[in-house]
JSON list of C-alpha atoms in Angstrom, two decimals:
[
{"chain": "A", "resi": 1, "resn": "MET", "atom": "CA", "xyz": [56.84, -19.94, -45.97]},
{"chain": "A", "resi": 2, "resn": "ALA", "atom": "CA", "xyz": [54.48, -19.58, -42.73]},
{"chain": "A", "resi": 3, "resn": "ILE", "atom": "CA", "xyz": [50.66, -18.44, -43.48]},
{"chain": "A", "resi": 4, "resn": "PHE", "atom": "CA", "xyz": [50.49, -17.60, -40.04]},
{"chain": "A", "resi": 5, "resn": "ARG", "atom": "CA", "xyz": [52.77, -17.58, -37.12]},
{"chain": "A", "resi": 6, "resn": "LYS", "atom": "CA", "xyz": [51.31, -17.88, -32.65]},
{"chain": "A", "resi": 7, "resn": "LEU", "atom": "CA", "xyz": [52.30, -15.41, -30.72]},
{"chain": "A", "resi": 8, "resn": "HIS", "atom": "CA", "xyz": [51.89, -16.44, -26.96]},
{"chain": "A", "resi": 9, "resn": "THR", "atom": "CA", "xyz": [49.55, -13.71, -25.20]},
{"chain": "A", "resi": 10, "resn": "ALA", "atom": "CA", "xyz": [52.66, -14.29, -22.42]},
{"chain": "A", "resi": 11, "resn": "PHE", "atom": "CA", "xyz": [54.44, -12.17, -24.54]},
{"chain": "A", "resi": 12, "resn": "TRP", "atom": "CA", "xyz": [52.99, -8.81, -23.17]},
{"chain": "A", "resi": 13, "resn": "GLN", "atom": "CA", "xyz": [54.44, -10.32, -19.50]},
{"chain": "A", "resi": 14, "resn": "ASP", "atom": "CA", "xyz": [57.65, -11.10, -20.01]},
{"chain": "A", "resi": 15, "resn": "ALA", "atom": "CA", "xyz": [59.50, -9.51, -17.68]},
{"chain": "A", "resi": 16, "resn": "LYS", "atom": "CA", "xyz": [62.15, -8.31, -20.42]},
{"chain": "A", "resi": 17, "resn": "VAL", "atom": "CA", "xyz": [59.70, -7.19, -22.92]},
{"chain": "A", "resi": 18, "resn": "ILE", "atom": "CA", "xyz": [58.03, -4.95, -20.39]},
{"chain": "A", "resi": 19, "resn": "GLU", "atom": "CA", "xyz": [60.81, -3.65, -18.29]},
{"chain": "A", "resi": 20, "resn": "GLU", "atom": "CA", "xyz": [63.83, -3.44, -20.84]},
{"chain": "A", "resi": 21, "resn": "LEU", "atom": "CA", "xyz": [61.80, -2.89, -24.88]},
{"chain": "A", "resi": 22, "resn": "THR", "atom": "CA", "xyz": [61.03, -0.32, -25.96]},
{"chain": "A", "resi": 23, "resn": "PRO", "atom": "CA", "xyz": [57.62, 0.60, -28.27]},
{"chain": "A", "resi": 24, "resn": "GLU", "atom": "CA", "xyz": [59.95, -0.29, -30.93]},
{"chain": "A", "resi": 25, "resn": "ASP", "atom": "CA", "xyz": [61.65, -3.20, -29.79]},
{"chain": "A", "resi": 26, "resn": "LYS", "atom": "CA", "xyz": [58.23, -4.33, -29.44]},
{"chain": "A", "resi": 27, "resn": "PHE", "atom": "CA", "xyz": [57.07, -3.38, -32.72]},
{"chain": "A", "resi": 28, "resn": "PHE", "atom": "CA", "xyz": [60.53, -5.24, -34.32]},
{"chain": "A", "resi": 29, "resn": "PHE", "atom": "CA", "xyz": [60.54, -8.15, -32.39]},
{"chain": "A", "resi": 30, "resn": "ILE", "atom": "CA", "xyz": [57.16, -9.35, -33.43]},
{"chain": "A", "resi": 31, "resn": "TYR", "atom": "CA", "xyz": [57.74, -8.42, -37.01]},
{"chain": "A", "resi": 32, "resn": "LEU", "atom": "CA", "xyz": [60.48, -10.31, -36.66]},
{"chain": "A", "resi": 33, "resn": "LEU", "atom": "CA", "xyz": [58.12, -13.63, -35.07]},
{"chain": "A", "resi": 34, "resn": "THR", "atom": "CA", "xyz": [55.50, -12.73, -37.29]},
{"chain": "A", "resi": 35, "resn": "ASN", "atom": "CA", "xyz": [57.03, -11.95, -40.99]},
{"chain": "A", "resi": 36, "resn": "PRO", "atom": "CA", "xyz": [56.85, -14.10, -43.88]},
{"chain": "A", "resi": 37, "resn": "ALA", "atom": "CA", "xyz": [60.55, -15.52, -43.76]},
{"chain": "A", "resi": 38, "resn": "THR", "atom": "CA", "xyz": [59.76, -17.11, -40.55]},
{"chain": "A", "resi": 39, "resn": "THR", "atom": "CA", "xyz": [60.25, -21.47, -40.68]},
{"chain": "A", "resi": 40, "resn": "GLN", "atom": "CA", "xyz": [59.08, -23.20, -38.34]},
{"chain": "A", "resi": 41, "resn": "ILE", "atom": "CA", "xyz": [62.42, -24.00, -36.48]},
{"chain": "A", "resi": 42, "resn": "GLY", "atom": "CA", "xyz": [62.76, -20.09, -36.23]},
{"chain": "A", "resi": 43, "resn": "ILE", "atom": "CA", "xyz": [65.98, -19.82, -38.22]},
{"chain": "A", "resi": 44, "resn": "TYR", "atom": "CA", "xyz": [65.64, -17.89, -41.87]},
{"chain": "A", "resi": 45, "resn": "GLN", "atom": "CA", "xyz": [66.84, -15.97, -43.79]},
{"chain": "A", "resi": 46, "resn": "ILE", "atom": "CA", "xyz": [66.30, -12.71, -44.84]},
{"chain": "A", "resi": 47, "resn": "THR", "atom": "CA", "xyz": [68.06, -9.62, -45.20]},
{"chain": "A", "resi": 48, "resn": "LYS", "atom": "CA", "xyz": [68.25, -6.44, -43.88]},
{"chain": "A", "resi": 49, "resn": "LYS", "atom": "CA", "xyz": [67.02, -4.40, -47.45]},
{"chain": "A", "resi": 50, "resn": "GLN", "atom": "CA", "xyz": [63.67, -7.02, -46.69]},
{"chain": "A", "resi": 51, "resn": "MET", "atom": "CA", "xyz": [63.85, -5.74, -43.15]},
{"chain": "A", "resi": 52, "resn": "SER", "atom": "CA", "xyz": [63.56, -2.45, -43.43]},
{"chain": "A", "resi": 53, "resn": "PHE", "atom": "CA", "xyz": [61.03, -2.16, -47.06]},
{"chain": "A", "resi": 54, "resn": "GLU", "atom": "CA", "xyz": [58.88, -4.32, -45.17]},
{"chain": "A", "resi": 55, "resn": "LEU", "atom": "CA", "xyz": [59.21, -2.28, -42.16]},
{"chain": "A", "resi": 56, "resn": "GLY", "atom": "CA", "xyz": [59.80, 1.14, -43.72]},
{"chain": "A", "resi": 57, "resn": "TYR", "atom": "CA", "xyz": [62.08, 1.77, -41.52]},
{"chain": "A", "resi": 58, "resn": "SER", "atom": "CA", "xyz": [66.03, 2.86, -43.00]},
{"chain": "A", "resi": 59, "resn": "ILE", "atom": "CA", "xyz": [68.86, 0.12, -43.54]},
{"chain": "A", "resi": 60, "resn": "GLU", "atom": "CA", "xyz": [70.05, 2.98, -40.65]},
{"chain": "A", "resi": 61, "resn": "SER", "atom": "CA", "xyz": [67.04, 2.15, -37.97]},
{"chain": "A", "resi": 62, "resn": "ILE", "atom": "CA", "xyz": [67.69, -1.80, -39.25]},
{"chain": "A", "resi": 63, "resn": "ASN", "atom": "CA", "xyz": [71.06, -2.03, -38.12]},
{"chain": "A", "resi": 64, "resn": "SER", "atom": "CA", "xyz": [70.75, -0.33, -34.81]},
{"chain": "A", "resi": 65, "resn": "LEU", "atom": "CA", "xyz": [67.61, -2.30, -34.38]},
{"chain": "A", "resi": 66, "resn": "MET", "atom": "CA", "xyz": [69.41, -5.67, -35.12]},
{"chain": "A", "resi": 67, "resn": "ASP", "atom": "CA", "xyz": [72.18, -4.36, -33.43]},
{"chain": "A", "resi": 68, "resn": "ARG", "atom": "CA", "xyz": [69.95, -3.78, -30.11]},
{"chain": "A", "resi": 69, "resn": "PHE", "atom": "CA", "xyz": [68.55, -7.24, -30.13]},
{"chain": "A", "resi": 70, "resn": "GLU", "atom": "CA", "xyz": [71.93, -9.04, -30.82]},
{"chain": "A", "resi": 71, "resn": "ASN", "atom": "CA", "xyz": [74.11, -6.96, -27.93]},
{"chain": "A", "resi": 72, "resn": "HIS", "atom": "CA", "xyz": [72.58, -5.70, -25.58]},
{"chain": "A", "resi": 73, "resn": "HIS", "atom": "CA", "xyz": [68.82, -7.67, -25.83]},
{"chain": "A", "resi": 74, "resn": "LYS", "atom": "CA", "xyz": [70.67, -10.92, -26.66]},
{"chain": "A", "resi": 75, "resn": "LEU", "atom": "CA", "xyz": [68.07, -12.53, -28.38]},
{"chain": "A", "resi": 76, "resn": "ILE", "atom": "CA", "xyz": [68.80, -13.27, -31.72]},
{"chain": "A", "resi": 77, "resn": "LYS", "atom": "CA", "xyz": [72.04, -13.78, -33.78]},
{"chain": "A", "resi": 78, "resn": "TYR", "atom": "CA", "xyz": [72.48, -12.81, -37.22]},
{"chain": "A", "resi": 79, "resn": "ASN", "atom": "CA", "xyz": [75.16, -13.66, -39.73]},
{"chain": "A", "resi": 80, "resn": "PRO", "atom": "CA", "xyz": [75.64, -11.27, -42.19]},
{"chain": "A", "resi": 81, "resn": "TYR", "atom": "CA", "xyz": [77.57, -13.62, -44.62]},
{"chain": "A", "resi": 82, "resn": "THR", "atom": "CA", "xyz": [74.37, -16.25, -45.00]},
{"chain": "A", "resi": 83, "resn": "ARG", "atom": "CA", "xyz": [72.27, -13.41, -44.10]},
{"chain": "A", "resi": 84, "resn": "GLU", "atom": "CA", "xyz": [69.98, -15.59, -41.41]},
{"chain": "A", "resi": 85, "resn": "ILE", "atom": "CA", "xyz": [68.46, -14.78, -38.58]},
{"chain": "A", "resi": 86, "resn": "ALA", "atom": "CA", "xyz": [67.77, -17.38, -35.20]},
{"chain": "A", "resi": 87, "resn": "LEU", "atom": "CA", "xyz": [65.45, -16.17, -32.64]},
{"chain": "A", "resi": 88, "resn": "LYS", "atom": "CA", "xyz": [66.59, -17.37, -29.00]},
{"chain": "A", "resi": 89, "resn": "ASN", "atom": "CA", "xyz": [63.75, -18.25, -27.55]},
{"chain": "A", "resi": 90, "resn": "TRP", "atom": "CA", "xyz": [61.78, -19.54, -31.16]},
{"chain": "A", "resi": 91, "resn": "GLY", "atom": "CA", "xyz": [62.24, -23.58, -29.76]},
{"chain": "A", "resi": 92, "resn": "LYS", "atom": "CA", "xyz": [60.66, -22.25, -25.92]},
{"chain": "A", "resi": 93, "resn": "TYR", "atom": "CA", "xyz": [57.36, -21.19, -27.43]},
{"chain": "A", "resi": 94, "resn": "ASN", "atom": "CA", "xyz": [57.14, -23.24, -31.10]},
{"chain": "A", "resi": 95, "resn": "LEU", "atom": "CA", "xyz": [58.42, -26.54, -30.98]},
{"chain": "A", "resi": 96, "resn": "ASP", "atom": "CA", "xyz": [56.27, -27.64, -28.39]},
{"chain": "A", "resi": 97, "resn": "ARG", "atom": "CA", "xyz": [55.11, -30.07, -30.63]},
{"chain": "A", "resi": 98, "resn": "SER", "atom": "CA", "xyz": [55.54, -33.18, -32.30]},
{"chain": "A", "resi": 99, "resn": "GLY", "atom": "CA", "xyz": [54.66, -35.67, -34.88]},
{"chain": "A", "resi": 100, "resn": "LYS", "atom": "CA", "xyz": [55.31, -37.01, -38.96]},
{"chain": "A", "resi": 101, "resn": "PRO", "atom": "CA", "xyz": [54.30, -33.84, -40.88]},
{"chain": "A", "resi": 102, "resn": "MET", "atom": "CA", "xyz": [55.83, -31.74, -37.85]},
{"chain": "A", "resi": 103, "resn": "LEU", "atom": "CA", "xyz": [59.11, -33.77, -37.52]},
{"chain": "A", "resi": 104, "resn": "ASP", "atom": "CA", "xyz": [59.51, -33.85, -40.84]},
{"chain": "A", "resi": 105, "resn": "CYS", "atom": "CA", "xyz": [59.01, -30.13, -41.19]},
{"chain": "A", "resi": 106, "resn": "VAL", "atom": "CA", "xyz": [61.94, -29.35, -38.91]},
{"chain": "A", "resi": 107, "resn": "LYS", "atom": "CA", "xyz": [64.30, -31.98, -40.13]},
{"chain": "A", "resi": 108, "resn": "LYS", "atom": "CA", "xyz": [63.39, -30.20, -43.72]},
{"chain": "A", "resi": 109, "resn": "GLU", "atom": "CA", "xyz": [64.20, -26.83, -42.74]},
{"chain": "A", "resi": 110, "resn": "LEU", "atom": "CA", "xyz": [67.12, -27.68, -41.23]},
{"chain": "A", "resi": 111, "resn": "GLU", "atom": "CA", "xyz": [69.11, -28.83, -43.77]},
{"chain": "A", "resi": 112, "resn": "GLU", "atom": "CA", "xyz": [68.74, -25.50, -45.39]},
{"chain": "A", "resi": 113, "resn": "VAL", "atom": "CA", "xyz": [70.17, -23.81, -42.44]},
{"chain": "A", "resi": 114, "resn": "SER", "atom": "CA", "xyz": [74.17, -22.32, -43.73]},
{"chain": "A", "resi": 115, "resn": "ASP", "atom": "CA", "xyz": [75.30, -21.09, -40.77]},
{"chain": "A", "resi": 116, "resn": "ILE", "atom": "CA", "xyz": [75.26, -24.34, -38.05]},
{"chain": "A", "resi": 117, "resn": "SER", "atom": "CA", "xyz": [76.39, -22.33, -34.87]},
{"chain": "A", "resi": 118, "resn": "LEU", "atom": "CA", "xyz": [72.84, -20.74, -35.06]},
{"chain": "A", "resi": 119, "resn": "ILE", "atom": "CA", "xyz": [71.15, -24.31, -34.94]},
{"chain": "A", "resi": 120, "resn": "GLU", "atom": "CA", "xyz": [72.81, -25.02, -31.08]},
{"chain": "A", "resi": 121, "resn": "TYR", "atom": "CA", "xyz": [71.59, -21.05, -30.55]},
{"chain": "A", "resi": 122, "resn": "VAL", "atom": "CA", "xyz": [68.12, -22.23, -31.01]},
{"chain": "A", "resi": 123, "resn": "SER", "atom": "CA", "xyz": [68.58, -25.81, -30.04]},
{"chain": "A", "resi": 124, "resn": "LYS", "atom": "CA", "xyz": [69.25, -24.60, -26.64]},
{"chain": "A", "resi": 125, "resn": "GLY", "atom": "CA", "xyz": [65.51, -23.36, -25.93]},
{"chain": "A", "resi": 126, "resn": "ILE", "atom": "CA", "xyz": [63.97, -26.80, -27.04]},
{"chain": "A", "resi": 127, "resn": "LYS", "atom": "CA", "xyz": [62.20, -28.68, -24.24]},
{"chain": "A", "resi": 128, "resn": "LYS", "atom": "CA", "xyz": [60.67, -31.38, -26.65]},
{"chain": "A", "resi": 129, "resn": "GLU", "atom": "CA", "xyz": [63.26, -33.65, -26.11]},
{"chain": "A", "resi": 130, "resn": "GLU", "atom": "CA", "xyz": [61.73, -35.32, -29.53]},
{"chain": "A", "resi": 131, "resn": "ILE", "atom": "CA", "xyz": [63.00, -31.82, -31.12]},
{"chain": "A", "resi": 132, "resn": "LYS", "atom": "CA", "xyz": [65.59, -31.83, -29.60]},
{"chain": "A", "resi": 133, "resn": "ASP", "atom": "CA", "xyz": [67.09, -34.80, -30.44]},
{"chain": "A", "resi": 134, "resn": "ILE", "atom": "CA", "xyz": [66.94, -34.12, -34.26]},
{"chain": "A", "resi": 135, "resn": "PHE", "atom": "CA", "xyz": [68.72, -30.43, -33.73]},
{"chain": "A", "resi": 136, "resn": "LYS", "atom": "CA", "xyz": [71.69, -31.84, -31.80]},
{"chain": "A", "resi": 137, "resn": "SER", "atom": "CA", "xyz": [71.59, -34.70, -35.05]},
{"chain": "A", "resi": 138, "resn": "TYR", "atom": "CA", "xyz": [72.12, -31.64, -37.27]},
{"chain": "A", "resi": 139, "resn": "LEU", "atom": "CA", "xyz": [75.04, -30.35, -34.93]},
{"chain": "A", "resi": 140, "resn": "ASN", "atom": "CA", "xyz": [77.15, -33.68, -35.06]},
{"chain": "A", "resi": 141, "resn": "LYS", "atom": "CA", "xyz": [76.84, -33.94, -39.05]},
{"chain": "A", "resi": 142, "resn": "ASP", "atom": "CA", "xyz": [80.22, -33.27, -40.66]},
{"chain": "A", "resi": 143, "resn": "ASN", "atom": "CA", "xyz": [79.88, -29.43, -41.24]},
{"chain": "A", "resi": 144, "resn": "ALA", "atom": "CA", "xyz": [81.57, -26.37, -42.42]},
{"chain": "A", "resi": 145, "resn": "ASP", "atom": "CA", "xyz": [84.01, -25.30, -39.93]},
{"chain": "A", "resi": 146, "resn": "ASP", "atom": "CA", "xyz": [84.89, -21.59, -41.87]},
{"chain": "A", "resi": 147, "resn": "ILE", "atom": "CA", "xyz": [81.66, -19.72, -42.37]},
{"chain": "A", "resi": 148, "resn": "GLU", "atom": "CA", "xyz": [83.32, -17.64, -45.21]},
{"chain": "A", "resi": 149, "resn": "ASP", "atom": "CA", "xyz": [84.41, -20.56, -46.32]},
{"chain": "A", "resi": 150, "resn": "LEU", "atom": "CA", "xyz": [81.74, -22.26, -46.59]},
{"chain": "A", "resi": 151, "resn": "CYS", "atom": "CA", "xyz": [79.32, -18.81, -48.67]},
{"chain": "A", "resi": 152, "resn": "LYS", "atom": "CA", "xyz": [82.42, -18.32, -51.07]},
{"chain": "A", "resi": 153, "resn": "SER", "atom": "CA", "xyz": [81.31, -21.37, -51.87]},
{"chain": "A", "resi": 154, "resn": "LYS", "atom": "CA", "xyz": [78.09, -21.67, -52.49]},
{"chain": "A", "resi": 155, "resn": "LYS", "atom": "CA", "xyz": [75.41, -18.58, -53.67]},
{"chain": "A", "resi": 156, "resn": "LEU", "atom": "CA", "xyz": [73.66, -18.02, -50.98]},
{"chain": "A", "resi": 157, "resn": "ASN", "atom": "CA", "xyz": [70.57, -16.20, -51.98]},
{"chain": "A", "resi": 158, "resn": "ASP", "atom": "CA", "xyz": [69.16, -13.22, -54.74]},
{"chain": "A", "resi": 159, "resn": "ASP", "atom": "CA", "xyz": [69.98, -10.63, -52.39]},
{"chain": "A", "resi": 160, "resn": "THR", "atom": "CA", "xyz": [72.17, -8.90, -55.45]},
{"chain": "A", "resi": 161, "resn": "TYR", "atom": "CA", "xyz": [71.74, -4.96, -52.85]},
{"chain": "A", "resi": 162, "resn": "ASN", "atom": "CA", "xyz": [73.65, -6.55, -50.68]},
{"chain": "A", "resi": 163, "resn": "GLU", "atom": "CA", "xyz": [76.59, -8.84, -52.76]},
{"chain": "A", "resi": 164, "resn": "SER", "atom": "CA", "xyz": [76.73, -5.08, -54.31]},
{"chain": "A", "resi": 165, "resn": "TYR", "atom": "CA", "xyz": [76.69, -3.57, -52.16]},
{"chain": "A", "resi": 166, "resn": "HIS", "atom": "CA", "xyz": [80.18, -5.19, -50.14]},
{"chain": "A", "resi": 167, "resn": "ASP", "atom": "CA", "xyz": [81.47, -6.33, -53.70]},
{"chain": "A", "resi": 168, "resn": "THR", "atom": "CA", "xyz": [81.22, -1.65, -54.19]},
{"chain": "A", "resi": 169, "resn": "PHE", "atom": "CA", "xyz": [82.87, -1.42, -50.73]},
{"chain": "A", "resi": 170, "resn": "LYS", "atom": "CA", "xyz": [85.22, -3.77, -51.33]},
{"chain": "A", "resi": 171, "resn": "ASP", "atom": "CA", "xyz": [86.30, -2.27, -54.78]},
{"chain": "A", "resi": 172, "resn": "LEU", "atom": "CA", "xyz": [86.81, 1.18, -54.02]},
{"chain": "A", "resi": 173, "resn": "GLY", "atom": "CA", "xyz": [89.00, 0.88, -51.18]},
{"chain": "A", "resi": 174, "resn": "GLN", "atom": "CA", "xyz": [91.28, -1.72, -53.60]},
{"chain": "A", "resi": 175, "resn": "GLU", "atom": "CA", "xyz": [91.23, 1.52, -56.09]},
{"chain": "A", "resi": 176, "resn": "GLU", "atom": "CA", "xyz": [91.79, 3.93, -53.20]},
{"chain": "A", "resi": 177, "resn": "GLU", "atom": "CA", "xyz": [95.19, 1.48, -52.35]},
{"chain": "A", "resi": 178, "resn": "LYS", "atom": "CA", "xyz": [96.10, 1.29, -56.35]},
{"chain": "A", "resi": 179, "resn": "ASP", "atom": "CA", "xyz": [95.47, 5.44, -56.11]},
{"chain": "A", "resi": 180, "resn": "LYS", "atom": "CA", "xyz": [98.19, 5.80, -53.37]},
{"chain": "A", "resi": 181, "resn": "GLU", "atom": "CA", "xyz": [100.35, 2.68, -54.94]},
{"chain": "A", "resi": 182, "resn": "GLU", "atom": "CA", "xyz": [100.82, 4.81, -58.19]}
]
């Protein structure tokens, strides 16, 4: 967990920020860049419930913001199974220096990523070749082909809210089908 994250002042001059992001989008984006769950690699596990609690927004608002950032602005990718988020341009602004402690941290954090496609997503923006090579080495490892199989075989976090939420809806659908059959 990070103590601080840098936010470039160029953020406010970025054409996408100026022309496309609403004030609410800007606030949400700054949160995604600086919240306590962020990692050095720009891929981290966070639940929508956690975002909702920390920002004071409803789950519906978080769902709307996440959809907007993923599908309209194309600034993030979120895996609802692993509850991992990847920030598209993280590498461009934050993976710009190296050194043994930094490289060791990057390697350690890449080991913890469950959805390998998020590593590829972030790696596209990395300019520093030494760090980009580390990301590429994780893309070439033998990994699970199907993320759902990976999720089923591994306990990914302690978020019982989301687990029970999904399980409840599955059970309700099954109960309704059983009632119709009878």
